[in-house]
C-alpha positions in Angstrom: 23.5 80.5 85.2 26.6 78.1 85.9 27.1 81.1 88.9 23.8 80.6 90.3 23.2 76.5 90.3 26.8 76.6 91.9 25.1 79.2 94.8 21.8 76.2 95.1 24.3 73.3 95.4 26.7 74.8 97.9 23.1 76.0 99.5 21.1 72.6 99.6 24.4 71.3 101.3 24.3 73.7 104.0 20.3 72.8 104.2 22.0 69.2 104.7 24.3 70.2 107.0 21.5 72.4 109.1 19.3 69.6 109.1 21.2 67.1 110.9 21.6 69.4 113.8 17.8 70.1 113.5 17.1 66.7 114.0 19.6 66.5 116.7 18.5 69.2 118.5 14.4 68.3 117.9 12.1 68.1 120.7 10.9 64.7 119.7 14.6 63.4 119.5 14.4 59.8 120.8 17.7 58.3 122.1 18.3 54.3 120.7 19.3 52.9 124.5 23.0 52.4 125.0 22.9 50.0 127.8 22.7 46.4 126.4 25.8 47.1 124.1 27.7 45.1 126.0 25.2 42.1 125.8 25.1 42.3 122.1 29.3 42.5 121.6 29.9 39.9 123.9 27.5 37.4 122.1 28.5 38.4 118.8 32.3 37.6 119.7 31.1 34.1 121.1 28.9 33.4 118.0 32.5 34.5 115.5 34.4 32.1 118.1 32.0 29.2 117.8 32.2 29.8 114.0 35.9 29.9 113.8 35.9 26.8 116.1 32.8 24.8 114.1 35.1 26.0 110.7 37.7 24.2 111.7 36.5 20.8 113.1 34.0 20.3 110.7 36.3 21.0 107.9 39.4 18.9 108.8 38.0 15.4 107.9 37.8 17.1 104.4 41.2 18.3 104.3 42.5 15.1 104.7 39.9 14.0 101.9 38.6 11.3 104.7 35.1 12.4 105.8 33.3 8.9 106.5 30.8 8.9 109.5 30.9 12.5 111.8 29.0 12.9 115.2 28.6 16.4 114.9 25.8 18.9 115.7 23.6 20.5 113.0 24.8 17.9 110.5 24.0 14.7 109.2 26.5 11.7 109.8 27.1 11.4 106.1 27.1 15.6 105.2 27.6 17.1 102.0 30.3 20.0 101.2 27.3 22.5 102.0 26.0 21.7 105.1 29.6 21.4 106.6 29.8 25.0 105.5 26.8 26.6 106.4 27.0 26.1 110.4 30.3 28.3 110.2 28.0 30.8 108.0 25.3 31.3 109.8 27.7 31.5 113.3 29.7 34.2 111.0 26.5 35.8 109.6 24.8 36.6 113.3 28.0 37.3 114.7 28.7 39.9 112.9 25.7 41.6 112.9 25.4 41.7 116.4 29.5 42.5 117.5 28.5 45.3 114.5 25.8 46.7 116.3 27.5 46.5 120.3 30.2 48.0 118.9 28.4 50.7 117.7 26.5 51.9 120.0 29.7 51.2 123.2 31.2 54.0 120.8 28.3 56.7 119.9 24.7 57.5 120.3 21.8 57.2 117.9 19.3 59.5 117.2 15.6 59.2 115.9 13.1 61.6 115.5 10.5 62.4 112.5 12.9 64.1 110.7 15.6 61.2 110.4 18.1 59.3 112.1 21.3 60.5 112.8 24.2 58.3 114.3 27.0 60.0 115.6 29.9 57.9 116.9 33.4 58.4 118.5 35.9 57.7 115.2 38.3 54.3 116.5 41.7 55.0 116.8 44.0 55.0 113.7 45.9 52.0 114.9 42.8 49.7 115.8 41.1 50.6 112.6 44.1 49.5 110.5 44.1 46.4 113.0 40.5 45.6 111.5 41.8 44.9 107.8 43.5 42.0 109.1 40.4 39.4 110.1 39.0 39.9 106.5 42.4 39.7 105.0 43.3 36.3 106.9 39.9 34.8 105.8 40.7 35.3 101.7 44.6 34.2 102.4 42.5 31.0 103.9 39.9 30.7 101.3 41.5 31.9 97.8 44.6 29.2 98.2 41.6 26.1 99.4 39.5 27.4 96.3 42.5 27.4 93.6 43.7 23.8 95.8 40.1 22.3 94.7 41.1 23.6 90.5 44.6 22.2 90.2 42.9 18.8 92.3 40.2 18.8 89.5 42.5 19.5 86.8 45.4 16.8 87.7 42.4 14.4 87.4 41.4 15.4 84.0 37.7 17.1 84.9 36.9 20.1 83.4 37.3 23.0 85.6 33.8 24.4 84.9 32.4 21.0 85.5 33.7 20.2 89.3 30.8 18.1 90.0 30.7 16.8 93.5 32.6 19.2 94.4 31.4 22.2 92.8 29.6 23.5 95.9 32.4 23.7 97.9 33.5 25.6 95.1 31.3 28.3 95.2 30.6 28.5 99.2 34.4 29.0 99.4 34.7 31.6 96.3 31.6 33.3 98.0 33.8 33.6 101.3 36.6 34.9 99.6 34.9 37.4 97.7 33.6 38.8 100.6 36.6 38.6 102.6 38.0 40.9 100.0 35.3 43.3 99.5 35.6 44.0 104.1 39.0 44.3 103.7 38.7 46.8 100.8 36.1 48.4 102.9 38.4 48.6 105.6 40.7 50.0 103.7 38.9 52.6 101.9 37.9 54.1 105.1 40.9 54.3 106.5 42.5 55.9 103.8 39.4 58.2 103.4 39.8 58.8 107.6 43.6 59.5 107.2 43.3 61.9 104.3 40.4 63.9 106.2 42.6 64.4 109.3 45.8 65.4 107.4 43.5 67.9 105.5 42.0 69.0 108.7 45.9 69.3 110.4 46.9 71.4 107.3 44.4 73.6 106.5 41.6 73.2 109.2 38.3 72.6 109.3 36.4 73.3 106.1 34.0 75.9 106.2 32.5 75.2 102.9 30.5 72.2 101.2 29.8 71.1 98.0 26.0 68.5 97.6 27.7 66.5 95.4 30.1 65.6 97.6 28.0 65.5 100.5 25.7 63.3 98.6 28.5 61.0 97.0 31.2 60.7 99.7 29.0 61.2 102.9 25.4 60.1 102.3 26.0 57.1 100.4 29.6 56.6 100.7 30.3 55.5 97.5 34.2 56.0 97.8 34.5 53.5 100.0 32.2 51.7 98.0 34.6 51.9 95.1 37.7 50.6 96.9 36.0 47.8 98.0 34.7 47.0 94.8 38.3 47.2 93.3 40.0 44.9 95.7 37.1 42.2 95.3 37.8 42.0 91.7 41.6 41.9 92.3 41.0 39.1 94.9 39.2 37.3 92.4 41.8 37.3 90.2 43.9 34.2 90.8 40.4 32.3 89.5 40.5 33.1 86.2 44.4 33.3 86.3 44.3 29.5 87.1 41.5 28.6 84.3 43.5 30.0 81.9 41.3 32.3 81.0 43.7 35.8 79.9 40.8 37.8 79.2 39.2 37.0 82.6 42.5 37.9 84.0 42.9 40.7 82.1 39.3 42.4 83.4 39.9 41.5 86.7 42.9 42.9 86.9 42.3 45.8 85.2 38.9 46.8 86.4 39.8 46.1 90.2 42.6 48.4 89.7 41.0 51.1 88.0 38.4 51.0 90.9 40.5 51.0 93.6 42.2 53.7 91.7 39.3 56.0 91.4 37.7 55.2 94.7 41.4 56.4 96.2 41.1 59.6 94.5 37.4 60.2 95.2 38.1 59.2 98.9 40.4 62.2 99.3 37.8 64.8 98.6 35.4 64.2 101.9 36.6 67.2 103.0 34.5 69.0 100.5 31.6 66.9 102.1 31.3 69.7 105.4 30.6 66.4 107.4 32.9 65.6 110.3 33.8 61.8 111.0 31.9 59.6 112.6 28.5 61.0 111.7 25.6 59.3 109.7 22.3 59.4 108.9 19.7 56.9 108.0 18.9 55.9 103.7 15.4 55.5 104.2 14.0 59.3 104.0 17.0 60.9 105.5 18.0 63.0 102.2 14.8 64.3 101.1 14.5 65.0 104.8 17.9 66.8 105.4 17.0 68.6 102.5 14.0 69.8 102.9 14.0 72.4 105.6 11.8 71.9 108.9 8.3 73.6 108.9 7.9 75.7 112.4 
């Protein structure tokens, strides 16, 4: 029996693999259009520079802890904590999606038919994917030392440190921020480490002519090493919060469960291999499994 379900698995992920390059090679293929990738990159750059540039300005009268009357756009003259942040967001927020999406499709080709969508782009170089771990990075060594700046402020006053009243939504705008800086940098991370160990594998013993589902379905489909690593580093870039309230067993759970994930993301990350995928390859959440799985009627 164990003999046999190990013959379906190692069979449905061939199916998997066979089904991508059905739907590649389908009549009906219909090819996303390349051309405006350009448009979309350049005004996703300009929306992260206006945000980097609207971060700043509007957020100097408040490091100085002299805001008074401000003549800026999309605020009031008299604005609160949040609405100094959220222009920067929402600058952030767009930008990102669309530099996300030129960049993609300048580096690869996207693929829809009835069967699924399959993206398959060119892998970035080694040295300009480790070079993307350091925009995230910067933003929590930014945030994480302004958030813990705003505790020992509200603690040398006497406030309660739960209680930062008003305050307390700059507080959590900026812990938001460095949350998420860390979980894109532990992103980042993850798949570089997952890209590195897949190309030494590939060096050593070449490419794998086996596959295993569960690690098509874990490390490929849904990419949940990566998921894991950047899981582990947002806990451990959370940290220094509970660390400066005091609190040991918030440390101690931060600590400990960031590093356990990261740990176990690491390992799980060096078995894509077992995947039969190649790098760069993808394929659409919505009905793309069942489809891939499911072999093609004639």
């Amino acid at each position: 029996m164990a003999a046999k379900n190990g013959t379906k698995k190692k069979a449905s992920a061939r199916k998997s693999s066979a089904g991508i390059a059905s739907a590649m090679d389908a009549e009906s293929i219909e090819l996303i259009p390349r051309r405006w990738w350009w448009v979309l990159l350049c005004v996703g750059v300009l929306s992260i520079a206006l945000g980097l540039v609207m971060a700043a300005v509007y957020s100097i009268p408040y490091a100085i802890d002299e805001p008074g009357r401000m003549n800026l756009p999309f605020v009031d003259e008299y604005p609160t904590v949040v609405e100094i942040l959220l222009p920067p967001f929402f600058a952030f927020f767009i930008g990102g999606i669309l530099t996300f999406l030129g960049e993609l499709l300048r580096r690869g080709t996207m693929i829809k038919n009835e069967v699924t969508n399959v993206a398959v782009f060119r892998p970035l170089p080694v040295v300009v994917h480790a070079a993307w771990i350091l925009p995230p990075f910067v933003a929590w060594l930014i945030a994480m030392p302004w958030l813990l700046s705003l505790l020992v402020r509200h603690a040398d006053a006497g406030q309660d440190a739960m209680i930062l009243d008003a305050e307390s939504d700059a507080v959590f705008l900026i812990g938001v921020y460095g949350g998420l800086a860390a979980l894109m940098t532990g992103a980042v991370v993850g798949s570089l480490f997952k890209k590195l160990w897949f190309l030494a594998v590939v060096r050593r013993f070449g490419v794998p002519d086996s596959s295993s589902a569960f690690w098509w379905s874990f490390s490929f489909y849904w990419r949940l090493d990566v998921w894991l690593v950047a899981l582990g580093v947002l806990l451990l870039g959370l940290a220094p919060l509970p660390w400066q309230l005091t609190s040991a067993g918030g440390t101690a759970v931060t600590l400990g469960g960031g590093a356990a994930l990261l740990t176990l993301g690491l390992l799980t990350c060096t078995q894509f291999f077992r995947a039969g995928m190649p790098l760069g390859v993808g394929v659409s959440v919505t009905g793309g499994y069942r489809s891939l799985l499911t072999p093609r009627r004639p």
